[in-house]
mmCIF file of C-alpha atoms in Angstrom:
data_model
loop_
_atom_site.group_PDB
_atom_site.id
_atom_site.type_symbol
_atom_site.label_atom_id
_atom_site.label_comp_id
_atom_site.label_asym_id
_atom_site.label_seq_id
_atom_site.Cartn_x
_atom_site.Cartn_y
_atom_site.Cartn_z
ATOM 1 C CA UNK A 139 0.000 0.000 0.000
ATOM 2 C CA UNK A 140 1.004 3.436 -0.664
ATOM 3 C CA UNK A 141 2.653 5.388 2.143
ATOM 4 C CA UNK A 142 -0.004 8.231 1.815
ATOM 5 C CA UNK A 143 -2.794 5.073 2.141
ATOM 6 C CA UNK A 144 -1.719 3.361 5.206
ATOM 7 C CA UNK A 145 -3.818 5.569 7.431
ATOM 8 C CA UNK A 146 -7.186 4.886 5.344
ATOM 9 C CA UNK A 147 -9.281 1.658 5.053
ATOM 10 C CA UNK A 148 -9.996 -0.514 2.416
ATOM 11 C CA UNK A 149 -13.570 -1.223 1.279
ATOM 12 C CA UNK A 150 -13.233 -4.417 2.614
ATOM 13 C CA UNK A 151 -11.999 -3.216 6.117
ATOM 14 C CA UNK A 152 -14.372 0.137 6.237
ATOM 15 C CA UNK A 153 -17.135 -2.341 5.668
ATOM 16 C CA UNK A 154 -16.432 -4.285 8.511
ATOM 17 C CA UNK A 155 -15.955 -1.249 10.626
ATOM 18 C CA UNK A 156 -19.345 -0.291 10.030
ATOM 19 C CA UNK A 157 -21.246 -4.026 10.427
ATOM 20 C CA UNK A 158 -22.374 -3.982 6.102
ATOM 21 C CA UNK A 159 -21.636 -5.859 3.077
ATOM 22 C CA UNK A 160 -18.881 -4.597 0.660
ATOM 23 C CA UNK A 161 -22.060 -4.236 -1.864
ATOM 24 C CA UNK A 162 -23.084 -1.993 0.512
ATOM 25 C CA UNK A 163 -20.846 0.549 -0.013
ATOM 26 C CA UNK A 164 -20.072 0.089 -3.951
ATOM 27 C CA UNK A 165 -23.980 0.518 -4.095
ATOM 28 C CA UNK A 166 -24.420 3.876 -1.885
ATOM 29 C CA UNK A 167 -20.391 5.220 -4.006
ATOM 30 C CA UNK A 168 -22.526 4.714 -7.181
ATOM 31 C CA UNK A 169 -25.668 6.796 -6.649
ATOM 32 C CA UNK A 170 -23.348 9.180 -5.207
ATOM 33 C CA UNK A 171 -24.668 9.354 -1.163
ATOM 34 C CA UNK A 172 -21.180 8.029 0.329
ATOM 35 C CA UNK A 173 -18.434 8.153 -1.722
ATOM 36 C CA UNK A 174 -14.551 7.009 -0.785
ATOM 37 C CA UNK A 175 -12.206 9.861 0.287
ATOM 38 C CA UNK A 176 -9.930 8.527 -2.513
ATOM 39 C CA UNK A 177 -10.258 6.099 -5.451
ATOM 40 C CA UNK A 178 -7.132 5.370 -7.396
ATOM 41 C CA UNK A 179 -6.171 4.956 -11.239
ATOM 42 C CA UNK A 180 -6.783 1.302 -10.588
ATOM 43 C CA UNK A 181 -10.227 1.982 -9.409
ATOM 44 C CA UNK A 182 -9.607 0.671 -5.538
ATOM 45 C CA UNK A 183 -11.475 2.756 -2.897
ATOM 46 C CA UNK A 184 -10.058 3.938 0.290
ATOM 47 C CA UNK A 185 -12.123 5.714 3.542
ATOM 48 C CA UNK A 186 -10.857 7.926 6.031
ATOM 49 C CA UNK A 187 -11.997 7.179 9.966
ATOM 50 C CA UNK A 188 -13.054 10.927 9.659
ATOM 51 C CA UNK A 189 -16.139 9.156 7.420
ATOM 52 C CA UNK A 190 -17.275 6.880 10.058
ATOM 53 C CA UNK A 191 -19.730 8.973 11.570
ATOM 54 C CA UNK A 192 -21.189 10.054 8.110
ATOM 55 C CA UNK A 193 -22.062 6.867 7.630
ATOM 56 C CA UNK A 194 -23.322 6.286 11.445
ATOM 57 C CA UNK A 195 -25.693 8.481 10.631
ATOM 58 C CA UNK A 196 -26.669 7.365 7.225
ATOM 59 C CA UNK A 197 -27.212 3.772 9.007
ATOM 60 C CA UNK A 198 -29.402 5.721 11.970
ATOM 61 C CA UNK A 199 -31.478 7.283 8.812
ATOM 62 C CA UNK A 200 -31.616 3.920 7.775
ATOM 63 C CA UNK A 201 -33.212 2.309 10.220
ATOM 64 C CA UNK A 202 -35.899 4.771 10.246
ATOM 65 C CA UNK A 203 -36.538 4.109 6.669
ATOM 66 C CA UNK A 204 -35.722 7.457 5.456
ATOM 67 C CA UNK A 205 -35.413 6.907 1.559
ATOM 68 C CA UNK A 206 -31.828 6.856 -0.042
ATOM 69 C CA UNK A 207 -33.083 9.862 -1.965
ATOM 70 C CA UNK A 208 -33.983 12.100 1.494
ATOM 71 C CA UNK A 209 -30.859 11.308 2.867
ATOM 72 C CA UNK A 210 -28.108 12.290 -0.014
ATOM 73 C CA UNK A 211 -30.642 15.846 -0.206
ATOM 74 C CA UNK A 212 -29.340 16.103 3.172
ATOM 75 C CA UNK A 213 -25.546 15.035 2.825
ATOM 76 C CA UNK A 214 -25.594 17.005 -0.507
ATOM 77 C CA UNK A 215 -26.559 20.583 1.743
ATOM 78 C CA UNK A 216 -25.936 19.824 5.375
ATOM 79 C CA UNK A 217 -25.649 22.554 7.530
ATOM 80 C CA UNK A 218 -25.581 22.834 11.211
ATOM 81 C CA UNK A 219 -29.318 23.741 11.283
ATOM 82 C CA UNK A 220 -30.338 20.881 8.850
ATOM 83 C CA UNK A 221 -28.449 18.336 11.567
ATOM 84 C CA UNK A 222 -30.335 20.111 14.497
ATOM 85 C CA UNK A 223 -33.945 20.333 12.514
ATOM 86 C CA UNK A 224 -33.114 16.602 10.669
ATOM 87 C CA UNK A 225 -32.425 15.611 14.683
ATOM 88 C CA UNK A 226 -35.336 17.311 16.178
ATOM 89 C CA UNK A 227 -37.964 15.691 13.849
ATOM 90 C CA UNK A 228 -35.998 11.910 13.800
ATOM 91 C CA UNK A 229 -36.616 12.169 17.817
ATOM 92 C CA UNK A 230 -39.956 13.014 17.712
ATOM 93 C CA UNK A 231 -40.544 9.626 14.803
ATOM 94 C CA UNK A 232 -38.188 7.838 17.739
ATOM 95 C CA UNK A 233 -40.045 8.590 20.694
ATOM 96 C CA UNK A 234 -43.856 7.640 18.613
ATOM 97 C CA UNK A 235 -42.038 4.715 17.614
ATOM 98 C CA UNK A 236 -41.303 3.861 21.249
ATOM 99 C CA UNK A 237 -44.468 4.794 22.903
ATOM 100 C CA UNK A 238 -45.950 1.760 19.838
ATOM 101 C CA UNK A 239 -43.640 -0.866 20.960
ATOM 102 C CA UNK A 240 -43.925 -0.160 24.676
ATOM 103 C CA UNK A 241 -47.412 -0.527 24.032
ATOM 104 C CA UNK A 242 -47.082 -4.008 22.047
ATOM 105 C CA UNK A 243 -44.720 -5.057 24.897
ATOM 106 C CA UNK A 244 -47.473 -4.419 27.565
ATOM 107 C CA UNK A 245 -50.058 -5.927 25.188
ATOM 108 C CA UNK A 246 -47.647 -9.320 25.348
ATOM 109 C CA UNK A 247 -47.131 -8.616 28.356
ATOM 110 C CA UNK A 248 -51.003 -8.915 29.568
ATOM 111 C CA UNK A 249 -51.507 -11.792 27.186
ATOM 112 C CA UNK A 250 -48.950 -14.277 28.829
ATOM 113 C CA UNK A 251 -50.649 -13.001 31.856
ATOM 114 C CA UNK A 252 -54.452 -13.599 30.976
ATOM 115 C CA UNK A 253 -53.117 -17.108 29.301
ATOM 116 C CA UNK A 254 -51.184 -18.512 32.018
ATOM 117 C CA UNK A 255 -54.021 -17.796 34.025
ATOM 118 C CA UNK A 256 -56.705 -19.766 32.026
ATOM 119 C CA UNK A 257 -54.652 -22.940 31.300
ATOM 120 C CA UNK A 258 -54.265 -23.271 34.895
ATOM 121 C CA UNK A 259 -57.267 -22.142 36.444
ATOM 122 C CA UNK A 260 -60.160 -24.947 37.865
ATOM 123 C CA UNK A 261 -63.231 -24.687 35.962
ATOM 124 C CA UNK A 262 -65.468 -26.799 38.556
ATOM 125 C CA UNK A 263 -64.335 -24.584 41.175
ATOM 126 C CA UNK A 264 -66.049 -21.574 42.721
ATOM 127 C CA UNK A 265 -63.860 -19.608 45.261
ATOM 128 C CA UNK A 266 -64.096 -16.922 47.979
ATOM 129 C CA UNK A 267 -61.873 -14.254 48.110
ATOM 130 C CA UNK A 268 -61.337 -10.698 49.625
ATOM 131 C CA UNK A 269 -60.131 -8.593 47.110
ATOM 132 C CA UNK A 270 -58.358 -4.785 47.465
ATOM 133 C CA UNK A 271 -59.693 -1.923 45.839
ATOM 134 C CA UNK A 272 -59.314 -1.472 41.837
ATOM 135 C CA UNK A 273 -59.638 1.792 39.747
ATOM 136 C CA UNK A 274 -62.188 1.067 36.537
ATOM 137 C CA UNK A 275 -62.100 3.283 33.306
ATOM 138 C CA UNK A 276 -65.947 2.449 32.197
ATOM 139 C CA UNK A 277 -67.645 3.002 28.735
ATOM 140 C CA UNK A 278 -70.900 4.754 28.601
ATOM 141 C CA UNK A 279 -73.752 3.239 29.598
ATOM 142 C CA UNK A 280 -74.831 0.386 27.318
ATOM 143 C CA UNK A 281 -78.403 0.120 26.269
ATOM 144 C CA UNK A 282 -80.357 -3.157 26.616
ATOM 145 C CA UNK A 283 -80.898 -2.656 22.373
ATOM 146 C CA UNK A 284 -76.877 -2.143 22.215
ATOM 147 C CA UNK A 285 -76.229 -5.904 24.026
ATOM 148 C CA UNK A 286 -78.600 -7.677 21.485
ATOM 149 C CA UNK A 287 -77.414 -5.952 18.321
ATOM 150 C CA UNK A 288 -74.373 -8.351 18.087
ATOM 151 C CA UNK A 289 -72.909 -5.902 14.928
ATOM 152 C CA UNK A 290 -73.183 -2.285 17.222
ATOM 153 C CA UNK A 291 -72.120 -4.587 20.465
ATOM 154 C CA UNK A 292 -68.506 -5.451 18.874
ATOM 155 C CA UNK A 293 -68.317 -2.189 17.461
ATOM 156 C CA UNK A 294 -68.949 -0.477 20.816
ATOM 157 C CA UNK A 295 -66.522 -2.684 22.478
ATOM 158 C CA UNK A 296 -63.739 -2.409 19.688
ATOM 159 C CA UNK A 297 -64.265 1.431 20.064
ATOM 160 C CA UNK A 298 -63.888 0.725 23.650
ATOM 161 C CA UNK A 299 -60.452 -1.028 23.549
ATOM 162 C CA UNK A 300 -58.712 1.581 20.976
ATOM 163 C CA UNK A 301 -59.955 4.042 23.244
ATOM 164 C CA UNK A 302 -58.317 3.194 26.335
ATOM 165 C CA UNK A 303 -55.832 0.937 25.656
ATOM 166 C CA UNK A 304 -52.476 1.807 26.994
ATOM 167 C CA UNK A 305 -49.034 1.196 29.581
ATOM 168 C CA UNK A 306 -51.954 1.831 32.259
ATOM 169 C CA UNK A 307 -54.518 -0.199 31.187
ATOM 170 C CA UNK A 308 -55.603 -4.526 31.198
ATOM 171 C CA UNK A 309 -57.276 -6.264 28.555
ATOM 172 C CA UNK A 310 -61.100 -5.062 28.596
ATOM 173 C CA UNK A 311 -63.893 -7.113 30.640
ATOM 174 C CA UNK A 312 -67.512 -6.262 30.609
ATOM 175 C CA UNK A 313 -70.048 -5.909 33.726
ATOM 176 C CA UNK A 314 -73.296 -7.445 34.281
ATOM 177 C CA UNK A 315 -75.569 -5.843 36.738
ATOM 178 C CA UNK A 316 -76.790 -7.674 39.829
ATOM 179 C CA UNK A 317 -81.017 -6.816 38.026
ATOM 180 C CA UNK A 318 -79.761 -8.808 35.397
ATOM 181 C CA UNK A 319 -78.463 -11.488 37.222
ATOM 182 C CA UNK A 320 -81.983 -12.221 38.848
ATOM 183 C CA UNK A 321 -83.655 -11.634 35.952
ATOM 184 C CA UNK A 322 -81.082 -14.445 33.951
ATOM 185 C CA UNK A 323 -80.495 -11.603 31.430
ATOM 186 C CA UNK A 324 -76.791 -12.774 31.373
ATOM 187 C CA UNK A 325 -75.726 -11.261 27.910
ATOM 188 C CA UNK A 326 -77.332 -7.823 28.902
ATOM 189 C CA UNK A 327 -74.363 -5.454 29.911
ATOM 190 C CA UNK A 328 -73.890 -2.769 31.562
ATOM 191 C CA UNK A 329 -70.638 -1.368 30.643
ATOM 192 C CA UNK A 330 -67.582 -2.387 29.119
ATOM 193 C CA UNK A 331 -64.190 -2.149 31.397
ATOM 194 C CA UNK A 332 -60.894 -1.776 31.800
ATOM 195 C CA UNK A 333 -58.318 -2.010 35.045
ATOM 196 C CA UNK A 334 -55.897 0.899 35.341
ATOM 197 C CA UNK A 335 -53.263 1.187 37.834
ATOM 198 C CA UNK A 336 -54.253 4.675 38.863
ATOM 199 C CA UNK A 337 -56.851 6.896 39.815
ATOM 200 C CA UNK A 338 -57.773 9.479 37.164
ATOM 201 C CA UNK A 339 -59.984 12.319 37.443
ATOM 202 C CA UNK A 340 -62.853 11.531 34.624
ATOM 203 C CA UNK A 341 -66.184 10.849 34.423
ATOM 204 C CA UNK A 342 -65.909 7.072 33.310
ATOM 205 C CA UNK A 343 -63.714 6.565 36.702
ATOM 206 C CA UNK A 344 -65.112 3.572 38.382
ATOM 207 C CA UNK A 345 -63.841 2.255 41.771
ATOM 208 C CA UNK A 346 -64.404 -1.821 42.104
ATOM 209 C CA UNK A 347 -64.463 -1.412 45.870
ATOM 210 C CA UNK A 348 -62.215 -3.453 48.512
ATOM 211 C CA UNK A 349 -63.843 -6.238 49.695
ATOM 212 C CA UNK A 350 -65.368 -10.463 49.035
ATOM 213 C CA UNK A 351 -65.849 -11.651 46.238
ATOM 214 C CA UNK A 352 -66.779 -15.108 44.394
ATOM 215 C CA UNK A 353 -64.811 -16.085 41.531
ATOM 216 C CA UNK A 354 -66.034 -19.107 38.701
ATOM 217 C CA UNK A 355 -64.496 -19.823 35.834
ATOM 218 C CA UNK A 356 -66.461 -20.707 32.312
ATOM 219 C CA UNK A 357 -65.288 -22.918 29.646
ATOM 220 C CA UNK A 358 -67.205 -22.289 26.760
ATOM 221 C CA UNK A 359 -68.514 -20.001 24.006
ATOM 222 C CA UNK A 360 -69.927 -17.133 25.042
ATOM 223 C CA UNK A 361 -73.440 -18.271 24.331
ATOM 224 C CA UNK A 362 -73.230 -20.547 27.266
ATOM 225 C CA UNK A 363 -72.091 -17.718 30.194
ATOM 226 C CA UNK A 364 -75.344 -18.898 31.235
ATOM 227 C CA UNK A 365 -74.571 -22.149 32.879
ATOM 228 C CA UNK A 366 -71.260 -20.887 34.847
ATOM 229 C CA UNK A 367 -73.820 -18.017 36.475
ATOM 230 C CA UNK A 368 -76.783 -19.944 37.350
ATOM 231 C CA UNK A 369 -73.966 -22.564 39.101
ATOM 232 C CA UNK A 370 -72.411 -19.437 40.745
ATOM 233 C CA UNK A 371 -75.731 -18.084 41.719
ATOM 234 C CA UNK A 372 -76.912 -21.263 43.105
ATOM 235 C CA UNK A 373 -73.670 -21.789 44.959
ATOM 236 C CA UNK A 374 -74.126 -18.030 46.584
ATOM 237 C CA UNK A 375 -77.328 -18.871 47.745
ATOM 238 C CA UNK A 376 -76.944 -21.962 49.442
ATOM 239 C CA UNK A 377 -73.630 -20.561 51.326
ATOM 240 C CA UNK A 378 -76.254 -17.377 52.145
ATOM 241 C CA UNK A 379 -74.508 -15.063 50.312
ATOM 242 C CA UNK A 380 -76.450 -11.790 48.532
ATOM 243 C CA UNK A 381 -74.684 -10.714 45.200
ATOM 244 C CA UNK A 382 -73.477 -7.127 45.053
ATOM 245 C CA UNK A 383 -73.671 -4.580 42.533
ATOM 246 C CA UNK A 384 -71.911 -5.760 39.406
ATOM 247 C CA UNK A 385 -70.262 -9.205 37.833
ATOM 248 C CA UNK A 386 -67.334 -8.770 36.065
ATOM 249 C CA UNK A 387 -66.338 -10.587 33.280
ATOM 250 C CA UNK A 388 -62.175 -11.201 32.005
ATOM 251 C CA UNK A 389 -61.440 -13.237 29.413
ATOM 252 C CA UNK A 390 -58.777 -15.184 29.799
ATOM 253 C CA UNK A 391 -58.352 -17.567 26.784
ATOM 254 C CA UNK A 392 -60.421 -16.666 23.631
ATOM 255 C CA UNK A 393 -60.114 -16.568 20.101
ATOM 256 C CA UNK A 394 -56.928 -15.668 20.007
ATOM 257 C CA UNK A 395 -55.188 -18.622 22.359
ATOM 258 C CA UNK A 396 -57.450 -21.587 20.810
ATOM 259 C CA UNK A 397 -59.427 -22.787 18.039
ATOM 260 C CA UNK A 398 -62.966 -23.686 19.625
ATOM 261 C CA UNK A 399 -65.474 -21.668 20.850
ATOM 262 C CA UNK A 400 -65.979 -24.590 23.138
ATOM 263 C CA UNK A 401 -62.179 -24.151 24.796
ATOM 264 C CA UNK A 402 -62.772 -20.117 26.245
ATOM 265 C CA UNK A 403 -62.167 -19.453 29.397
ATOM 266 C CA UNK A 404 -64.048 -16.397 31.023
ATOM 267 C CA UNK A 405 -63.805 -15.358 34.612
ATOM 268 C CA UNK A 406 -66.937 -14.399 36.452
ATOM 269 C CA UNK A 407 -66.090 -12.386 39.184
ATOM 270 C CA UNK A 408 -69.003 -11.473 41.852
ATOM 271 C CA UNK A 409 -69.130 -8.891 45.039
ATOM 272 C CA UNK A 410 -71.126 -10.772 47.754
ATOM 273 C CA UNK A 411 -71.368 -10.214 51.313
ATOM 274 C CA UNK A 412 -72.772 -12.779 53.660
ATOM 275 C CA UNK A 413 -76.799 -12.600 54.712
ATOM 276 C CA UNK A 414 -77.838 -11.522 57.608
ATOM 277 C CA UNK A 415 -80.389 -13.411 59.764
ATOM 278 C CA UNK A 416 -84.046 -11.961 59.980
#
């Protein structure tokens, strides 16, 4: 190598500085976006360690799948104030990008959660437990004409979920009144819900209060919620429990985790407190 080359890199050995192909670099030299600091009579290229950040940056711009194009406009005119304004929006892009996958992560996060819970959970049991005080973020009031139009339901409830899903928030549940559980109207909800790890000052704040509570588990379709409550209402009256204002219903395995309608697993959660004598 020539005296006046030994402090520059080959293609070859630039490449592997920067983690790319060789074709890489040949490719991005041809259109003219990042071009050798010198190129011989015999054609060989040669980069200078003074290029390595050009190109960190071209591999940053990269990643968030600026166009080839948009990024030699740049190189072509860069100024101070292009890096600070080409910096200023690329952080903003960043940080939305973030805030998505954070939000996927928790999403993951809450499904391994939900599913762990319904492959392991007894179906033919009905517990007792007391339970501490959750914060509820409810949807409007749902009509009795809302429940039996299946088409508006889902849409009310998908509207529901992009609404108020977020970092703060579990999958969404629904709640059945306790006049609907005497009256066996057991698809006729009340609201839709979701948990959320802190109180928040609006009007669809709901606050599942401290206290007992009966748990079942369905496995089933949907259609046949039925069967789990009238066992779970029959089980609260013979152990001389009243029901209290709301069910709530989580779903733990659905669609998503199995095939069958007939494999779901919902959890029926009920406030109860025990009767007193007359």
């Amino acid at each position: 190598m020539r005296k006046d080359l030994q402090k520059y890199f080959t293609t070859g050995k630039f490449a592997k500085l920067c983690g790319v192909n060789k074709r890489t670099l040949f490719h991005y030299d041809d259109i003219g976006l990042f071009c050798p600091a010198i190129t011989d009579k015999n054609g060989y290229r040669y980069y200078s360690y003074r290029q390595l950040d050009v190109f960190s940056i071209i591999s940053i711009l990269k990643e968030l799948n600026v166009p080839l194009k948009e990024m030699k406009s740049y190189l072509d005119e860069r100024t101070p104030e292009r890096l600070i304004d080409l910096s200023t929006q690329k952080i903003a892009e960043v940080d939305n990008e973030i805030e998505k996958l954070n939000q996927i992560k928790h999403l993951l996060e809450e499904t391994i959660v939900f599913t762990n819970k319904g492959t392991h959970v007894n179906c033919d049991e009905i517990t007792i437990e007391e339970q501490e005080e959750e914060y509820l973020i409810r949807s409007a009031l749902l009509t009795e004409e809302d429940t039996k139009n299946y088409i508006q339901f889902m849409l009310d409830f998908t509207s529901f979920i992009n609404s108020t899903q977020s970092m703060d928030t579990s999958f969404a549940g629904a709640m059945l009144s306790k006049e609907n559980m005497l009256k066996n109207n057991y698809s006729n909800y009340s609201y839709f819900f979701v948990k959320t790890n802190k109180e928040r000052k609006v009007p669809s704040m709901f606050v599942k209060p401290k206290g007992m509570y009966a748990i079942a588990y369905h496995h089933g379709s949907y259609e046949t919620l039925s069967i789990t409550y009238e066992r779970l209402l029959k089980f609260l009256e013979e152990k001389h429990f009243h029901i209290g204002e709301f069910a709530y219903e989580e779903y733990l395995l659905d669609e998503v985790a199995v095939k069958n309608e007939s494999d779901y697993i919902t959890q029926i959660t009920v406030a109860i407190e025990k009767s007193t004598p007359n």
